[in-house]
Amino acid sequence: MNVTVIGTGYVGLVTGACFAEFGMSVTCVDKDKDKIAALNRGEIPIFEPGLEEIVRRNQNSGRLHFTTDTRTAIQRALVIFIAVPTPPQSDGSTDLSYVDQVSRTIGENLNGYKVVVTKSTVPVRTAERVKRGINEAIKESDSQRHHCSVASNPEFLREGSAVEDFMRPDRVVIGADDEQAVAILRDLYAPLNLIDVPLVISSVATAELIKYASNVFLAVKISFINEIANLCEAVGADVHDVARAMGLDGRIGRKFLHPGPGFGGSCFPKDTMSLVQFSRELGVEQRLASAVCEVNVAQRERMADKIENMVGGLEEKTIAFLGLSYKPNTDDVRDSPSIDIIQKLQSRGARIRCYDPQAMENARRVLQDVVFCSDPYDTAKECDGLVLGTEWNEFRKLDFDRLSQLLVEPVVIDLRNIYGPEEMKRRGYRYAGVGR
Ligand code: UDX
C-alpha cells in the first residue's frame, strides 16, 4: 500500500518510518528543503531512540522516501496522513493554518479516491474542516470523478519511546464515517494483529475526542498527585507511599502518579488548554481541565519558591541545574518545566550553570545568560545549591562526595524525587524533594 505522510516533525517522521517498517511504501513530504536534504543524507533532526536505525534500514530497502514534491506524493498515495504542526495560539486555541493549507493542496492535486487521515492532534471537528477544505479546492471539472474519505487516527506516542509505542501500542484508534476508509485503515494496521493490539473503531468525532480525553486525563492524574504532594509537605507525609498505595487499587492504576515540577512537552500543556478552549466554543465548560492548567502553572512557581527557600534567597546566588528537557530520553525543551523554572530563578536574581545530556542545543535557543557546562561536576562548581530538573539515568548515580567538594553549600533540590532523603542526609546534604 502506498502511504504519504505530510510533515516530517516528530509525529510524521516516526509514523512514516514505522509504516515503512510494517512493509508499506512510504513517502514523507515536507516543504523544508534543508530538512528533506538532511533526511536524504540519513541525518535525523530529532533525538529519538531507535528512530535512526529504522529510517536508515527502510531507506536502504527502498520503502521510505523523503521529498519536497507534495503533488507527486499526494498522487501516488492511497492513504495520506496529515502530520503538520498545530501550534497553540495565545488564547489556548489551536492554530490550524498548516492543516488548512495541506487540505487545499490535497484537494488541488486529487487524482482518484484517497483516505486522508488527521494524525496531528487537532480539535474535535477538524476532520470536517479538512473535508470542506479539500472539496472546495477540487477543480470543478474533477469533482464528479475524484473524492476522498477523511478519517482520524490519533497518535499516543511518548517522546523517548515513540518507536516502541508505535510498534507495540496499547490500542489503535480509527475514526471513520464510511466502510471503505475503515477497511483500508484496518489493512494498514494489520501487522499489529499478530500481537493482538486492540483496534477501536469509532466515528471521526469520537476518535478526535478520545485523544483529548486520554491526554487530559493523564494530565489530571499528574496534577492531582502534585497537589497531594504539596499537602504531604504540610503534614509530614510521604507522597511516594501515598501514590503507591493508591496505585495498587486496580481502578486507579500506578502510572502517572509521579510527583514533580508539573508536566511539560508538546502535548499535555497544549492539549489541556485546547480542550478547554474548543469546549467553551461549543458551549461546554471543562472545569477539571481548566483547573489542571492552573495547578500546573502554580506547581512550577512552587518549585522556584522551594529552591529559593533552600538556598536562603536567590539574589547573587549561583544555582547548578541538571536536566533541561521536559523529560528524559528526549532533546525536546518545549514547555519544559526546567526552562521555565530557570527563567523564574533568573528573574529572582540567580545566576545559572546548567547541563543536559541531549537538550543543550535546543536550550541554547531559549535560555539567555546561563553557563552551559560539560557534565554534572563541572556544573556544580562554586554553586550555592544543585537542582535536579529532569530524571536522566546518568543523574541517578552521581558521586555526591565529589559534588559536595565542588558546591559552596551541600544543598540539593530534587524536583523528580530520584534521590533518597535519608541517604542524602547521611552524606551531609540539606535535601528537599517533592512531597516527602
Ligand atoms: C504524552 C502522552 O503520554 C502521549 O500519549 C501523547 O501522544 C503525547 O503526550 P509525552 O509528552 O512524550 O507523551 O510524555 P509523557 O511521558 O506522557 O510525559 C509528559 C509530561 O508529564 C512530562 O513532563 C513528564 O515529566 C510528566 N510526568 C509524567 C509527570 O510529571 N509525572 C508522571 O507521573 C508522568
Short mmCIF file of C-alpha atoms and ligand atoms in Angstrom, two decimals:
data_model
loop_
_atom_site.label_atom_id
_atom_site.label_comp_id
_atom_site.label_asym_id
_atom_site.label_seq_id
_atom_site.Cartn_x
_atom_site.Cartn_y
_atom_site.Cartn_z
CA MET A 1 0.00 0.00 0.00
CA ASN A 2 1.28 3.48 -0.84
CA VAL A 3 1.26 5.85 2.09
CA THR A 4 2.17 9.53 2.18
CA VAL A 5 2.89 11.44 5.35
CA ILE A 6 2.77 15.22 5.10
CA GLY A 7 5.00 16.88 7.70
CA THR A 8 8.26 15.36 8.95
CA GLY A 9 8.13 16.60 12.54
CA TYR A 10 8.13 14.27 15.48
CA VAL A 11 4.87 12.51 14.72
CA GLY A 12 5.22 12.47 10.93
CA LEU A 13 8.72 11.07 10.91
CA VAL A 14 8.00 8.31 13.42
CA THR A 15 4.73 7.43 11.66
CA GLY A 16 6.34 7.30 8.22
CA ALA A 17 9.34 5.27 9.34
CA CYS A 18 7.21 2.79 11.29
CA PHE A 19 4.72 2.20 8.44
CA ALA A 20 7.72 1.53 6.19
CA GLU A 21 8.91 -0.95 8.81
CA PHE A 22 5.48 -2.62 8.53
CA GLY A 23 6.25 -3.12 4.84
CA MET A 24 4.32 -0.20 3.29
CA SER A 25 5.81 2.04 0.65
CA VAL A 26 6.02 5.42 2.35
CA THR A 27 6.73 8.92 1.10
CA CYS A 28 7.37 11.61 3.70
CA VAL A 29 6.91 15.16 2.45
CA ASP A 30 7.98 18.46 3.92
CA LYS A 31 8.26 21.92 2.42
CA ASP A 32 11.51 22.48 4.36
CA LYS A 33 14.15 21.72 1.69
CA ASP A 34 17.07 21.60 4.14
CA LYS A 35 15.29 19.12 6.36
CA ILE A 36 14.49 16.82 3.44
CA ALA A 37 18.06 17.08 2.14
CA ALA A 38 19.36 16.15 5.60
CA LEU A 39 16.95 13.22 5.87
CA ASN A 40 18.06 12.02 2.46
CA ARG A 41 21.64 12.04 3.77
CA GLY A 42 20.45 9.86 6.65
CA GLU A 43 20.54 12.66 9.25
CA ILE A 44 17.70 12.57 11.79
CA PRO A 45 16.71 16.03 13.08
CA ILE A 46 15.49 14.81 16.49
CA PHE A 47 16.90 12.58 19.21
CA GLU A 48 14.58 9.58 19.45
CA PRO A 49 15.89 6.16 20.48
CA GLY A 50 15.66 3.59 17.67
CA LEU A 51 14.44 6.03 15.00
CA GLU A 52 17.68 6.49 13.09
CA GLU A 53 18.06 2.75 12.71
CA ILE A 54 14.61 2.14 11.20
CA VAL A 55 14.83 5.21 8.96
CA ARG A 56 18.14 4.00 7.56
CA ARG A 57 17.00 0.41 7.17
CA ASN A 58 13.85 1.37 5.27
CA GLN A 59 15.58 4.00 3.15
CA ASN A 60 18.12 1.38 2.12
CA SER A 61 15.41 -1.13 1.27
CA GLY A 62 13.64 1.48 -0.87
CA ARG A 63 10.43 1.57 1.18
CA LEU A 64 10.93 5.03 2.67
CA HIS A 65 11.41 8.21 0.65
CA PHE A 66 11.77 11.86 1.58
CA THR A 67 10.74 14.60 -0.82
CA THR A 68 9.53 18.18 -1.15
CA ASP A 69 7.36 17.21 -4.13
CA THR A 70 3.94 17.29 -2.47
CA ARG A 71 1.99 16.85 -5.69
CA THR A 72 3.59 13.55 -6.69
CA ALA A 73 3.47 12.31 -3.11
CA ILE A 74 -0.27 13.00 -2.92
CA GLN A 75 -0.98 11.44 -6.29
CA ARG A 76 0.87 8.18 -5.69
CA ALA A 77 -0.76 7.51 -2.30
CA LEU A 78 -3.91 5.69 -1.28
CA VAL A 79 -3.61 6.91 2.30
CA ILE A 80 -2.40 10.41 3.19
CA PHE A 81 -1.56 11.30 6.78
CA ILE A 82 -1.61 14.94 7.82
CA ALA A 83 1.10 15.38 10.44
CA VAL A 84 1.83 19.10 10.25
CA PRO A 85 2.28 21.37 13.29
CA THR A 86 -0.83 22.54 15.13
CA PRO A 87 0.71 25.12 17.49
CA PRO A 88 -1.20 26.75 20.32
CA GLN A 89 -2.26 30.39 19.92
CA SER A 90 -2.06 32.96 22.71
CA ASP A 91 -5.66 32.25 23.86
CA GLY A 92 -5.02 28.49 24.11
CA SER A 93 -6.85 27.62 20.89
CA THR A 94 -5.13 25.64 18.13
CA ASP A 95 -3.65 27.24 15.03
CA LEU A 96 -4.99 25.17 12.13
CA SER A 97 -3.48 27.21 9.32
CA TYR A 98 -0.99 24.47 8.30
CA VAL A 99 -3.79 21.89 8.31
CA ASP A 100 -5.93 24.19 6.14
CA GLN A 101 -3.07 24.72 3.72
CA VAL A 102 -2.46 20.98 3.38
CA SER A 103 -6.20 20.31 2.87
CA ARG A 104 -6.23 22.76 -0.02
CA THR A 105 -3.12 21.22 -1.56
CA ILE A 106 -4.65 17.73 -1.34
CA GLY A 107 -7.85 18.97 -3.00
CA GLU A 108 -5.92 20.67 -5.81
CA ASN A 109 -3.95 17.51 -6.58
CA LEU A 110 -6.51 14.79 -6.05
CA ASN A 111 -6.35 12.21 -8.87
CA GLY A 112 -8.64 9.45 -7.53
CA TYR A 113 -10.04 8.04 -4.31
CA LYS A 114 -7.90 8.54 -1.18
CA VAL A 115 -8.21 8.25 2.57
CA VAL A 116 -6.95 11.43 4.21
CA VAL A 117 -6.13 10.92 7.87
CA THR A 118 -5.52 13.54 10.54
CA LYS A 119 -2.63 12.41 12.73
CA SER A 120 -1.67 15.73 14.30
CA THR A 121 -3.63 16.46 17.46
CA VAL A 122 -6.49 18.62 16.28
CA PRO A 123 -9.65 19.93 17.95
CA VAL A 124 -12.84 17.95 17.56
CA ARG A 125 -14.47 18.56 14.18
CA THR A 126 -11.20 19.31 12.40
CA ALA A 127 -11.73 16.32 10.09
CA GLU A 128 -14.95 18.00 8.90
CA ARG A 129 -12.96 21.14 8.24
CA VAL A 130 -10.33 19.17 6.30
CA LYS A 131 -13.04 17.57 4.19
CA ARG A 132 -14.54 21.00 3.42
CA GLY A 133 -11.10 22.38 2.57
CA ILE A 134 -10.37 19.51 0.18
CA ASN A 135 -13.78 19.71 -1.51
CA GLU A 136 -13.50 23.47 -2.01
CA ALA A 137 -10.14 23.03 -3.71
CA ILE A 138 -11.11 20.16 -6.03
CA LYS A 139 -11.28 21.51 -9.54
CA GLU A 140 -14.86 21.89 -10.82
CA SER A 141 -14.11 19.56 -13.73
CA ASP A 142 -12.77 16.86 -11.38
CA SER A 143 -15.44 16.98 -8.71
CA GLN A 144 -17.53 14.17 -10.19
CA ARG A 145 -14.59 11.79 -10.60
CA HIS A 146 -12.47 12.34 -7.50
CA HIS A 147 -13.44 12.04 -3.90
CA CYS A 148 -11.89 11.11 -0.60
CA SER A 149 -12.72 9.94 2.91
CA VAL A 150 -11.39 11.90 5.84
CA ALA A 151 -10.53 9.87 8.95
CA SER A 152 -8.93 10.46 12.32
CA ASN A 153 -6.17 8.24 13.69
CA PRO A 154 -4.77 9.95 16.76
CA GLU A 155 -1.25 9.17 17.93
CA PHE A 156 -0.37 8.25 21.50
CA LEU A 157 3.40 8.30 21.09
CA ARG A 158 5.57 9.28 24.00
CA GLU A 159 8.76 11.05 23.09
CA GLY A 160 11.72 8.92 24.06
CA SER A 161 9.81 5.70 23.35
CA ALA A 162 7.86 6.72 20.25
CA VAL A 163 9.10 3.87 18.04
CA GLU A 164 8.29 1.27 20.67
CA ASP A 165 4.87 2.90 21.27
CA PHE A 166 4.13 2.75 17.53
CA MET A 167 5.22 -0.87 17.19
CA ARG A 168 3.52 -2.07 20.39
CA PRO A 169 0.67 0.32 21.15
CA ASP A 170 -1.89 -0.22 23.91
CA ARG A 171 -4.55 0.42 21.25
CA VAL A 172 -5.07 1.89 17.81
CA VAL A 173 -7.98 4.28 17.34
CA ILE A 174 -9.52 4.62 13.91
CA GLY A 175 -12.26 7.17 13.47
CA ALA A 176 -14.01 7.00 10.12
CA ASP A 177 -17.54 7.54 8.95
CA ASP A 178 -17.50 5.14 5.98
CA GLU A 179 -16.79 1.44 5.49
CA GLN A 180 -14.21 1.87 2.74
CA ALA A 181 -11.95 4.05 4.87
CA VAL A 182 -12.27 1.69 7.85
CA ALA A 183 -11.32 -1.30 5.69
CA ILE A 184 -8.26 0.45 4.25
CA LEU A 185 -7.02 1.64 7.64
CA ARG A 186 -7.62 -1.77 9.19
CA ASP A 187 -5.46 -3.20 6.44
CA LEU A 188 -2.74 -0.64 7.13
CA TYR A 189 -2.56 -1.66 10.78
CA ALA A 190 -2.96 -5.40 10.07
CA PRO A 191 0.69 -6.15 11.06
CA LEU A 192 -0.33 -5.35 14.65
CA ASN A 193 -2.90 -8.16 14.62
CA LEU A 194 -0.01 -10.54 15.23
CA ILE A 195 0.48 -9.10 18.70
CA ASP A 196 -3.27 -8.71 19.34
CA VAL A 197 -3.34 -4.92 19.57
CA PRO A 198 -6.95 -3.81 20.22
CA LEU A 199 -8.42 -1.70 17.45
CA VAL A 200 -11.03 0.85 18.46
CA ILE A 201 -13.23 1.77 15.52
CA SER A 202 -15.38 4.83 16.06
CA SER A 203 -16.90 7.84 14.39
CA VAL A 204 -14.48 10.58 13.39
CA ALA A 205 -15.58 12.99 16.13
CA THR A 206 -15.29 10.24 18.76
CA ALA A 207 -11.73 9.43 17.71
CA GLU A 208 -10.80 13.10 17.85
CA LEU A 209 -12.20 13.32 21.34
CA ILE A 210 -10.52 10.08 22.54
CA LYS A 211 -7.16 11.74 22.04
CA TYR A 212 -8.03 14.72 24.22
CA ALA A 213 -9.81 12.65 26.85
CA SER A 214 -6.75 10.38 27.19
CA ASN A 215 -4.11 13.08 27.37
CA VAL A 216 -6.05 15.39 29.64
CA PHE A 217 -6.93 12.52 31.97
CA LEU A 218 -3.21 11.76 32.35
CA ALA A 219 -2.58 15.46 32.98
CA VAL A 220 -5.28 15.35 35.67
CA LYS A 221 -3.55 12.39 37.33
CA ILE A 222 -0.20 14.21 37.42
CA SER A 223 -1.74 17.43 38.72
CA PHE A 224 -3.70 15.53 41.34
CA ILE A 225 -0.62 13.82 42.75
CA ASN A 226 1.30 17.13 42.67
CA GLU A 227 -1.38 18.76 44.82
CA ILE A 228 -1.35 15.76 47.18
CA ALA A 229 2.46 16.10 47.32
CA ASN A 230 2.05 19.69 48.45
CA LEU A 231 -0.31 18.53 51.17
CA CYS A 232 2.19 15.82 52.19
CA GLU A 233 4.78 18.52 52.75
CA ALA A 234 2.38 20.37 55.04
CA VAL A 235 1.54 17.32 57.17
CA GLY A 236 4.88 15.46 57.06
CA ALA A 237 3.59 12.56 54.94
CA ASP A 238 5.44 10.79 52.11
CA VAL A 239 3.77 11.14 48.71
CA HIS A 240 5.52 8.04 47.36
CA ASP A 241 3.77 5.83 49.88
CA VAL A 242 0.51 7.61 49.13
CA ALA A 243 0.93 7.14 45.37
CA ARG A 244 1.98 3.51 45.71
CA ALA A 245 -0.98 2.62 47.88
CA MET A 246 -3.35 4.50 45.58
CA GLY A 247 -1.88 2.81 42.53
CA LEU A 248 -2.35 -0.66 43.97
CA ASP A 249 -6.08 -0.07 43.62
CA GLY A 250 -6.69 -1.53 40.17
CA ARG A 251 -9.30 1.13 39.48
CA ILE A 252 -6.67 3.86 39.85
CA GLY A 253 -3.51 2.24 38.45
CA ARG A 254 0.02 3.16 39.42
CA LYS A 255 1.18 5.03 36.31
CA PHE A 256 1.32 8.83 36.03
CA LEU A 257 1.24 9.32 39.77
CA HIS A 258 4.81 10.51 39.99
CA PRO A 259 5.04 13.97 41.57
CA GLY A 260 7.37 16.59 40.16
CA PRO A 261 7.62 20.12 38.79
CA GLY A 262 4.46 19.71 36.67
CA PHE A 263 4.06 18.29 33.19
CA GLY A 264 5.64 19.78 30.08
CA GLY A 265 6.26 18.87 26.46
CA SER A 266 4.44 19.47 23.24
CA CYS A 267 1.22 17.64 24.16
CA PHE A 268 -0.15 17.84 27.69
CA PRO A 269 0.01 21.63 28.20
CA LYS A 270 -1.29 22.33 24.70
CA ASP A 271 -4.00 19.68 24.69
CA THR A 272 -5.35 20.68 28.09
CA MET A 273 -5.68 24.31 27.04
CA SER A 274 -7.11 23.37 23.69
CA LEU A 275 -9.80 21.12 25.25
CA VAL A 276 -10.87 24.00 27.50
CA GLN A 277 -10.94 26.39 24.56
CA PHE A 278 -12.82 24.38 21.96
CA SER A 279 -15.29 23.02 24.51
CA ARG A 280 -16.09 26.57 25.54
CA GLU A 281 -16.71 27.46 21.90
CA LEU A 282 -19.19 24.58 21.83
CA GLY A 283 -20.88 25.94 24.96
CA VAL A 284 -19.50 23.29 27.32
CA GLU A 285 -17.24 24.11 30.29
CA GLN A 286 -14.35 21.74 31.13
CA ARG A 287 -13.81 22.76 34.75
CA LEU A 288 -11.37 19.98 35.61
CA ALA A 289 -9.17 20.70 32.60
CA SER A 290 -9.21 24.42 33.45
CA ALA A 291 -8.10 23.64 37.00
CA VAL A 292 -5.32 21.40 35.67
CA CYS A 293 -3.87 24.32 33.69
CA GLU A 294 -3.81 26.44 36.86
CA VAL A 295 -2.35 23.69 39.03
CA ASN A 296 0.45 23.08 36.55
CA VAL A 297 1.42 26.75 36.39
CA ALA A 298 1.31 27.02 40.19
CA GLN A 299 3.49 23.91 40.62
CA ARG A 300 6.35 25.49 38.67
CA GLU A 301 6.13 28.65 40.78
CA ARG A 302 6.13 26.50 43.88
CA MET A 303 9.34 24.76 42.71
CA ALA A 304 11.04 28.15 42.32
CA ASP A 305 9.91 29.05 45.87
CA LYS A 306 11.26 25.75 47.16
CA ILE A 307 14.67 26.37 45.57
CA GLU A 308 14.75 29.95 46.89
CA ASN A 309 13.94 28.77 50.44
CA MET A 310 16.52 26.00 50.34
CA VAL A 311 19.40 28.28 49.30
CA GLY A 312 18.24 31.17 51.52
CA GLY A 313 17.33 33.79 48.89
CA LEU A 314 18.44 33.90 45.25
CA GLU A 315 19.98 37.35 44.94
CA GLU A 316 23.66 36.92 43.92
CA LYS A 317 23.43 33.14 44.25
CA THR A 318 24.55 30.63 41.64
CA ILE A 319 22.43 27.55 41.02
CA ALA A 320 23.58 24.34 39.33
CA PHE A 321 20.70 22.98 37.23
CA LEU A 322 20.77 19.42 35.88
CA GLY A 323 18.32 18.44 33.13
CA LEU A 324 16.74 20.84 30.63
CA SER A 325 14.46 18.64 28.51
CA TYR A 326 10.86 18.25 29.70
CA LYS A 327 11.54 14.59 30.47
CA PRO A 328 14.44 12.15 29.97
CA ASN A 329 15.44 10.49 26.66
CA THR A 330 14.48 13.44 24.50
CA ASP A 331 16.21 16.62 23.41
CA ASP A 332 12.86 18.44 23.39
CA VAL A 333 12.62 21.54 25.59
CA ARG A 334 9.13 22.64 24.51
CA ASP A 335 7.24 23.86 27.56
CA SER A 336 9.89 22.22 29.74
CA PRO A 337 9.40 22.87 33.47
CA SER A 338 13.21 23.13 33.81
CA ILE A 339 13.42 26.00 31.33
CA ASP A 340 10.52 27.81 32.97
CA ILE A 341 11.93 27.36 36.47
CA ILE A 342 15.41 28.52 35.39
CA GLN A 343 13.86 31.71 33.99
CA LYS A 344 11.97 32.26 37.24
CA LEU A 345 15.19 31.82 39.25
CA GLN A 346 16.97 34.31 36.97
CA SER A 347 14.19 36.86 37.42
CA ARG A 348 14.67 36.49 41.17
CA GLY A 349 18.38 37.35 40.86
CA ALA A 350 20.09 33.94 40.49
CA ARG A 351 22.91 33.02 38.11
CA ILE A 352 22.57 29.63 36.42
CA ARG A 353 25.04 26.94 35.44
CA CYS A 354 23.34 24.04 33.66
CA TYR A 355 23.80 20.76 31.86
CA ASP A 356 21.69 18.24 29.93
CA PRO A 357 22.86 15.07 28.14
CA GLN A 358 20.93 15.85 24.91
CA ALA A 359 18.97 19.09 25.10
CA MET A 360 21.77 21.70 25.30
CA GLU A 361 21.48 22.73 21.66
CA ASN A 362 17.73 23.32 21.89
CA ALA A 363 18.08 25.01 25.28
CA ARG A 364 20.61 27.49 23.85
CA ARG A 365 17.84 28.86 21.65
CA VAL A 366 15.56 29.68 24.58
CA LEU A 367 17.81 30.40 27.56
CA GLN A 368 19.81 33.57 27.93
CA ASP A 369 22.69 34.42 30.26
CA VAL A 370 23.25 30.90 31.54
CA VAL A 371 26.52 28.98 31.56
CA PHE A 372 26.27 25.67 29.68
CA CYS A 373 28.58 23.13 31.31
CA SER A 374 30.18 19.88 30.22
CA ASP A 375 28.90 17.49 32.91
CA PRO A 376 27.24 17.49 36.37
CA TYR A 377 30.53 18.08 38.19
CA ASP A 378 31.55 21.00 36.01
CA THR A 379 28.03 22.41 36.56
CA ALA A 380 28.26 22.22 40.35
CA LYS A 381 31.47 24.29 40.60
CA GLU A 382 31.04 27.10 43.13
CA CYS A 383 27.27 26.86 43.17
CA ASP A 384 25.09 27.58 46.18
CA GLY A 385 22.81 24.65 45.50
CA LEU A 386 22.12 21.94 42.96
CA VAL A 387 18.71 21.37 41.35
CA LEU A 388 17.75 18.12 39.63
CA GLY A 389 15.24 19.16 36.96
CA THR A 390 14.98 16.09 34.69
CA GLU A 391 15.46 12.48 35.74
CA TRP A 392 18.01 11.34 33.13
CA ASN A 393 19.53 7.97 34.09
CA GLU A 394 23.03 9.44 34.19
CA PHE A 395 21.95 11.70 37.08
CA ARG A 396 20.73 8.82 39.21
CA LYS A 397 24.12 7.70 40.47
CA LEU A 398 26.13 10.87 40.94
CA ASP A 399 29.24 10.96 43.14
CA PHE A 400 27.79 13.13 45.90
CA ASP A 401 31.04 13.17 47.89
CA ARG A 402 32.79 14.72 44.91
CA LEU A 403 29.86 17.11 44.36
CA SER A 404 29.95 18.35 47.94
CA GLN A 405 33.61 19.36 47.41
CA LEU A 406 32.57 21.41 44.39
CA LEU A 407 29.43 23.09 45.78
CA VAL A 408 29.76 26.08 48.09
CA GLU A 409 26.90 24.65 50.15
CA PRO A 410 25.81 20.99 50.12
CA VAL A 411 22.22 21.69 49.09
CA VAL A 412 20.22 19.52 46.69
CA ILE A 413 16.71 20.23 45.48
CA ASP A 414 15.44 17.13 43.73
CA LEU A 415 12.38 18.04 41.65
CA ARG A 416 11.91 14.43 40.48
CA ASN A 417 12.48 12.54 43.74
CA ILE A 418 15.23 10.33 42.38
CA TYR A 419 17.49 10.50 45.44
CA GLY A 420 16.81 9.02 48.87
CA PRO A 421 16.20 11.71 51.53
CA GLU A 422 17.85 9.60 54.24
CA GLU A 423 20.93 8.85 52.18
CA MET A 424 21.34 12.49 51.22
CA LYS A 425 21.14 13.50 54.86
CA ARG A 426 23.74 10.86 55.75
CA ARG A 427 26.08 12.33 53.16
CA GLY A 428 25.75 15.73 54.82
CA TYR A 429 23.35 17.35 52.37
CA ARG A 430 20.42 19.61 53.04
CA TYR A 431 17.92 17.94 50.74
CA ALA A 432 14.41 18.67 49.52
CA GLY A 433 12.30 16.54 47.23
CA VAL A 434 8.66 16.98 46.25
CA GLY A 435 6.08 15.83 48.77
CA ARG A 436 8.41 13.95 51.09
C1 UDX B 1 2.36 12.42 26.02
C2 UDX B 1 1.42 11.21 26.03
O1 UDX B 1 1.89 10.27 27.00
C3 UDX B 1 1.31 10.61 24.67
O2 UDX B 1 0.39 9.54 24.69
C4 UDX B 1 0.85 11.69 23.71
O3 UDX B 1 0.63 11.25 22.42
C5 UDX B 1 1.82 12.87 23.71
O4 UDX B 1 1.93 13.35 25.04
P1 UDX B 1 4.96 12.84 26.11
O5 UDX B 1 4.63 14.29 26.18
O6 UDX B 1 6.02 12.40 25.16
O7 UDX B 1 3.67 11.97 25.74
O8 UDX B 1 5.46 12.40 27.55
P2 UDX B 1 4.91 11.69 28.86
O9 UDX B 1 5.84 10.59 29.19
O10 UDX B 1 3.49 11.37 28.77
O11 UDX B 1 5.15 12.85 29.94
C6 UDX B 1 4.58 14.14 29.82
C7 UDX B 1 4.98 15.03 30.96
O12 UDX B 1 4.40 14.59 32.18
C8 UDX B 1 6.48 15.10 31.22
O13 UDX B 1 6.83 16.43 31.52
C9 UDX B 1 6.67 14.21 32.44
O14 UDX B 1 7.80 14.55 33.19
C10 UDX B 1 5.38 14.47 33.19
N1 UDX B 1 5.00 13.38 34.11
C11 UDX B 1 4.65 12.16 33.61
C12 UDX B 1 4.96 13.60 35.49
O15 UDX B 1 5.27 14.70 35.95
N2 UDX B 1 4.56 12.59 36.30
C13 UDX B 1 4.20 11.37 35.83
O16 UDX B 1 3.82 10.51 36.64
C14 UDX B 1 4.25 11.14 34.44
#
